[in-house]
CSV table of C-alpha atoms in Angstrom, one decimal:
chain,number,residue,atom,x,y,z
A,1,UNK,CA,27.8,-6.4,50.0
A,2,UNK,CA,24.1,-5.5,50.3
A,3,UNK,CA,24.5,-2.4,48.7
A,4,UNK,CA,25.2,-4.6,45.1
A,5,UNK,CA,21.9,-6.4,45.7
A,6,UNK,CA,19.7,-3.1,46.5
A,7,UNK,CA,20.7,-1.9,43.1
A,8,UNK,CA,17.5,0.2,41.6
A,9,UNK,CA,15.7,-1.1,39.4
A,10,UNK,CA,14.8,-0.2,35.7
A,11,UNK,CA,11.2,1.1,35.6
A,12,UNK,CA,9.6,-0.7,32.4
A,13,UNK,CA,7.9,1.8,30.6
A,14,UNK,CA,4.9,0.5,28.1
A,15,UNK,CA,5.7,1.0,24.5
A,16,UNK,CA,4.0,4.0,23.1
A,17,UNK,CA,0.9,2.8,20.7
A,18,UNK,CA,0.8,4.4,17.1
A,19,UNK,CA,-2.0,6.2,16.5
A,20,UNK,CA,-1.6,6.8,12.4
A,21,UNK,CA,0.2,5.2,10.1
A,22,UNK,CA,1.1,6.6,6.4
A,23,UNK,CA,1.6,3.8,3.7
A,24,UNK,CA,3.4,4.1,0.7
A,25,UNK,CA,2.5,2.0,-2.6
A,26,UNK,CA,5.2,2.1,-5.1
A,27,UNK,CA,4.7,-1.2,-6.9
A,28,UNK,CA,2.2,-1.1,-9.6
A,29,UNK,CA,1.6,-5.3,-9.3
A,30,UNK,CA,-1.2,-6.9,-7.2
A,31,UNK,CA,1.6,-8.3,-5.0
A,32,UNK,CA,2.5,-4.4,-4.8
A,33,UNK,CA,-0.5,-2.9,-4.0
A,34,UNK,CA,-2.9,-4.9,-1.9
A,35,UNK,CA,-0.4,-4.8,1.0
A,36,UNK,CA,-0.8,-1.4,1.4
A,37,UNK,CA,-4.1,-1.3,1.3
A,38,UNK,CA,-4.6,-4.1,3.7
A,39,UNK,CA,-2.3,-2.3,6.1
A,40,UNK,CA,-4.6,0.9,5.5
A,41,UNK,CA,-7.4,-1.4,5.9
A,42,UNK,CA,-6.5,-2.9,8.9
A,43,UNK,CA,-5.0,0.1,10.8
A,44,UNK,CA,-8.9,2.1,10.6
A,45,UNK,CA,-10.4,-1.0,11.6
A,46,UNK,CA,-7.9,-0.4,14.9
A,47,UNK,CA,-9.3,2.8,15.2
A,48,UNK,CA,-6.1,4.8,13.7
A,49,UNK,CA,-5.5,7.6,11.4
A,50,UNK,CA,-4.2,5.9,7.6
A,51,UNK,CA,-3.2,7.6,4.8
A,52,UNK,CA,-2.0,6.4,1.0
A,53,UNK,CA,0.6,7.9,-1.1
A,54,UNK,CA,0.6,6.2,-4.1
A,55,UNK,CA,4.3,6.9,-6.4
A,56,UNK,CA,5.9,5.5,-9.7
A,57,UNK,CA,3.9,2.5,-10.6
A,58,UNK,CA,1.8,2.5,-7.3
A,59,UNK,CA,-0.2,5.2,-9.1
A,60,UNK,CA,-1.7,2.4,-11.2
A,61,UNK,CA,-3.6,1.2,-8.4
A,62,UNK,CA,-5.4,5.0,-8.7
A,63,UNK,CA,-5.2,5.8,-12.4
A,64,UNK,CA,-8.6,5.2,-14.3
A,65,UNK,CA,-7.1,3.8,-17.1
A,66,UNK,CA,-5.4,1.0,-14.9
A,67,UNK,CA,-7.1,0.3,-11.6
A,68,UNK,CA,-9.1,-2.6,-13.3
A,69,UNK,CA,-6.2,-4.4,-15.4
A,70,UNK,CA,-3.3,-5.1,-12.4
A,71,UNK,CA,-1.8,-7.9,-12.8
A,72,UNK,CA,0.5,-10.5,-11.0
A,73,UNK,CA,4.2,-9.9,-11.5
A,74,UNK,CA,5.8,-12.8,-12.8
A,75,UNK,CA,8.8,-12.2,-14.4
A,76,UNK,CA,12.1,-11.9,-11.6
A,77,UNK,CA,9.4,-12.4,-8.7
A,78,UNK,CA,11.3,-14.1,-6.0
A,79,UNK,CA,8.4,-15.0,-4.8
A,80,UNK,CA,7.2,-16.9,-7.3
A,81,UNK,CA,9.6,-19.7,-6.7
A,82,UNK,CA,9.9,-20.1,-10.6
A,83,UNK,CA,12.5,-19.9,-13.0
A,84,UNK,CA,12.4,-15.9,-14.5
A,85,UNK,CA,11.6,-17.8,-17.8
A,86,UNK,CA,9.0,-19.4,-16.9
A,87,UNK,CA,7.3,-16.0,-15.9
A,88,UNK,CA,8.3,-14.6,-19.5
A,89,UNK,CA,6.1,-17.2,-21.1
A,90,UNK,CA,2.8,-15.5,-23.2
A,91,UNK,CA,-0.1,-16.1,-20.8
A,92,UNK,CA,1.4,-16.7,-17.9
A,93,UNK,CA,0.9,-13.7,-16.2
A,94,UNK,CA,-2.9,-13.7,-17.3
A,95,UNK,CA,-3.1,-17.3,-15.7
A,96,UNK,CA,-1.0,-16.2,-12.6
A,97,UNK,CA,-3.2,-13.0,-12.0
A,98,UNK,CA,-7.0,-15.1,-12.6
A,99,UNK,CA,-5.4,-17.6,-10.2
A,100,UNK,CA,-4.5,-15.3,-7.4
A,101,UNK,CA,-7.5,-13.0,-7.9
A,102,UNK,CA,-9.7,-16.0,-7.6
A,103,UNK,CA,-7.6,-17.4,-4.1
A,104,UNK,CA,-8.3,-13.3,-3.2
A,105,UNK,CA,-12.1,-13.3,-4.1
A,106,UNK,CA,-12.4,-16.7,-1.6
A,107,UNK,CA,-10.3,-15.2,1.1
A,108,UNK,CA,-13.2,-12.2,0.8
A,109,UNK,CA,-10.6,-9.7,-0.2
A,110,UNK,CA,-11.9,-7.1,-2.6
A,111,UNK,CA,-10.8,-6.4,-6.0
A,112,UNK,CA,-8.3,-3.0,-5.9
A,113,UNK,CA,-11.4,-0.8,-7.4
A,114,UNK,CA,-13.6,-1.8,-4.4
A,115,UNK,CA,-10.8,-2.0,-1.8
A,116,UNK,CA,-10.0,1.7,-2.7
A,117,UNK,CA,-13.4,2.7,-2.4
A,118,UNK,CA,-13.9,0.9,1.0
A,119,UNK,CA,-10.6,2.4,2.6
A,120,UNK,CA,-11.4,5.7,1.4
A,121,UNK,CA,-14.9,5.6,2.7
A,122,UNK,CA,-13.7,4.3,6.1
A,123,UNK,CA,-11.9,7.6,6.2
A,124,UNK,CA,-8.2,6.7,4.8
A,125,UNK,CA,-6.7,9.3,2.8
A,126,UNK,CA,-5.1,8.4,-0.6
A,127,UNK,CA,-2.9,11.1,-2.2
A,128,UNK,CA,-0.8,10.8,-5.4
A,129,UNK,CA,3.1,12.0,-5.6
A,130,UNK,CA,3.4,15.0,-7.4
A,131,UNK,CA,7.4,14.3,-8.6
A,132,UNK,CA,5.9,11.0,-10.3
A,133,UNK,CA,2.6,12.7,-11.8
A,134,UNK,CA,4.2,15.2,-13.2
A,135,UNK,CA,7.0,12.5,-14.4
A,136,UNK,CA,4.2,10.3,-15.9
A,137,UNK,CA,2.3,13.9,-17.4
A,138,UNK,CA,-1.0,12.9,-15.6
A,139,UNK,CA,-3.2,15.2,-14.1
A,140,UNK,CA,-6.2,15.4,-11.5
A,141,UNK,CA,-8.3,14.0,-13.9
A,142,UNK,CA,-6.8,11.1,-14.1
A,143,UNK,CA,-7.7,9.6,-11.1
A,144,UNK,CA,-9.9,7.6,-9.2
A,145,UNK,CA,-12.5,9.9,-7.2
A,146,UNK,CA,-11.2,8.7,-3.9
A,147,UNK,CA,-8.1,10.9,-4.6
A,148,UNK,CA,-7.7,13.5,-2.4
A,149,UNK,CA,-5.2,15.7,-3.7
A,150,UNK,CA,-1.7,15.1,-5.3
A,151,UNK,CA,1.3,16.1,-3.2
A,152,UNK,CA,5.3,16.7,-2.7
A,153,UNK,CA,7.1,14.4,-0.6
A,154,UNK,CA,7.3,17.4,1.8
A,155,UNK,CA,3.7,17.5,2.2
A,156,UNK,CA,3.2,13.6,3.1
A,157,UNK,CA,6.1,14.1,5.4
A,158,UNK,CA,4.0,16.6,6.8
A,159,UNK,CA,0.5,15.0,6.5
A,160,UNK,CA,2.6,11.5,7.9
A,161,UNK,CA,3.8,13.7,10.8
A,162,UNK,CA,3.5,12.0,14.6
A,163,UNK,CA,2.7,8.4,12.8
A,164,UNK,CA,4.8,5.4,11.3
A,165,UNK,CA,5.6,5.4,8.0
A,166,UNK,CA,5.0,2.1,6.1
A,167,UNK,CA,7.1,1.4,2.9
A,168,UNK,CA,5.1,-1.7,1.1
């Protein structure tokens, strides 16, 4: 009978901390992109590795032509709490995006052209997916400075290697 209560016991092992994280940004909406970049953010301000692959409409958050003019999604946002109409009408997403870039510029969150700046400068890398730049017909040039390159999926599998991938 003693022998069932001697039973070993489990040794608790501590949960292995992540050291690097790759983020993906697919969304091309402010709802879409600053998550990323907040994660990106947030993970060098722990100290880890953090890099950015930006594919489909994430790419707007890079593109020169489009880093400036994101906007709010409002049409079939669940997270609105609207009817889809609603979001449809003319001006609404204008008046949706001022709003929540105003709440964003109180909170002391950057606006995306800054915010890419700052994670790149605190040593995040952003790349740009080559199946969607090729897809879209953009090239190098059309980027933000802060790019570092534009690769395959392979490669950020590669370059993500030994971290936790983040889909935002």
């Amino acid at each position: 009978m003693t022998e069932l209560l001697e039973q070993p016991k489990a040794i608790a092992s501590e949960p292995e901390t992540i050291k690097k994280v790759a983020v993906v940004i697919s969304k091309g909406s402010l709802e879409g992109i600053y998550p990323g970049l907040i994660m990106a953010n947030g993970a060098r301000m722990e100290g880890l590795e953090a890099d950015l692959f930006f594919t489909f409409f994430g790419l707007d958050a890079i593109r020169k032509d489009r880093h400036e003019k994101i906007k709010v999604a409002t049409v079939g946002n669940p997270g609105m709490h609207m009817p889809t109409w609603l979001g449809a009408l003319p001006g609404f997403s204008a008046l949706a995006t001022r709003m929540m870039k105003r709440q964003m510029e109180s909170s002391d969150i950057p606006p995306i052209p800054e915010f890419i700046e700052l994670v790149a400068d605190s040593g995040v890398h952003l790349y740009a997916c080559k199946a969607t730049v090729d897809m879209f017909g953009l090239t190098m040039d059309d980027f933000v400075p802060q790019v570092d390159e534009v690769i395959s999926v392979g490669e950020f599998y590669e370059k993500a290697a030994g971290g936790q991938i983040i889909f935002t």
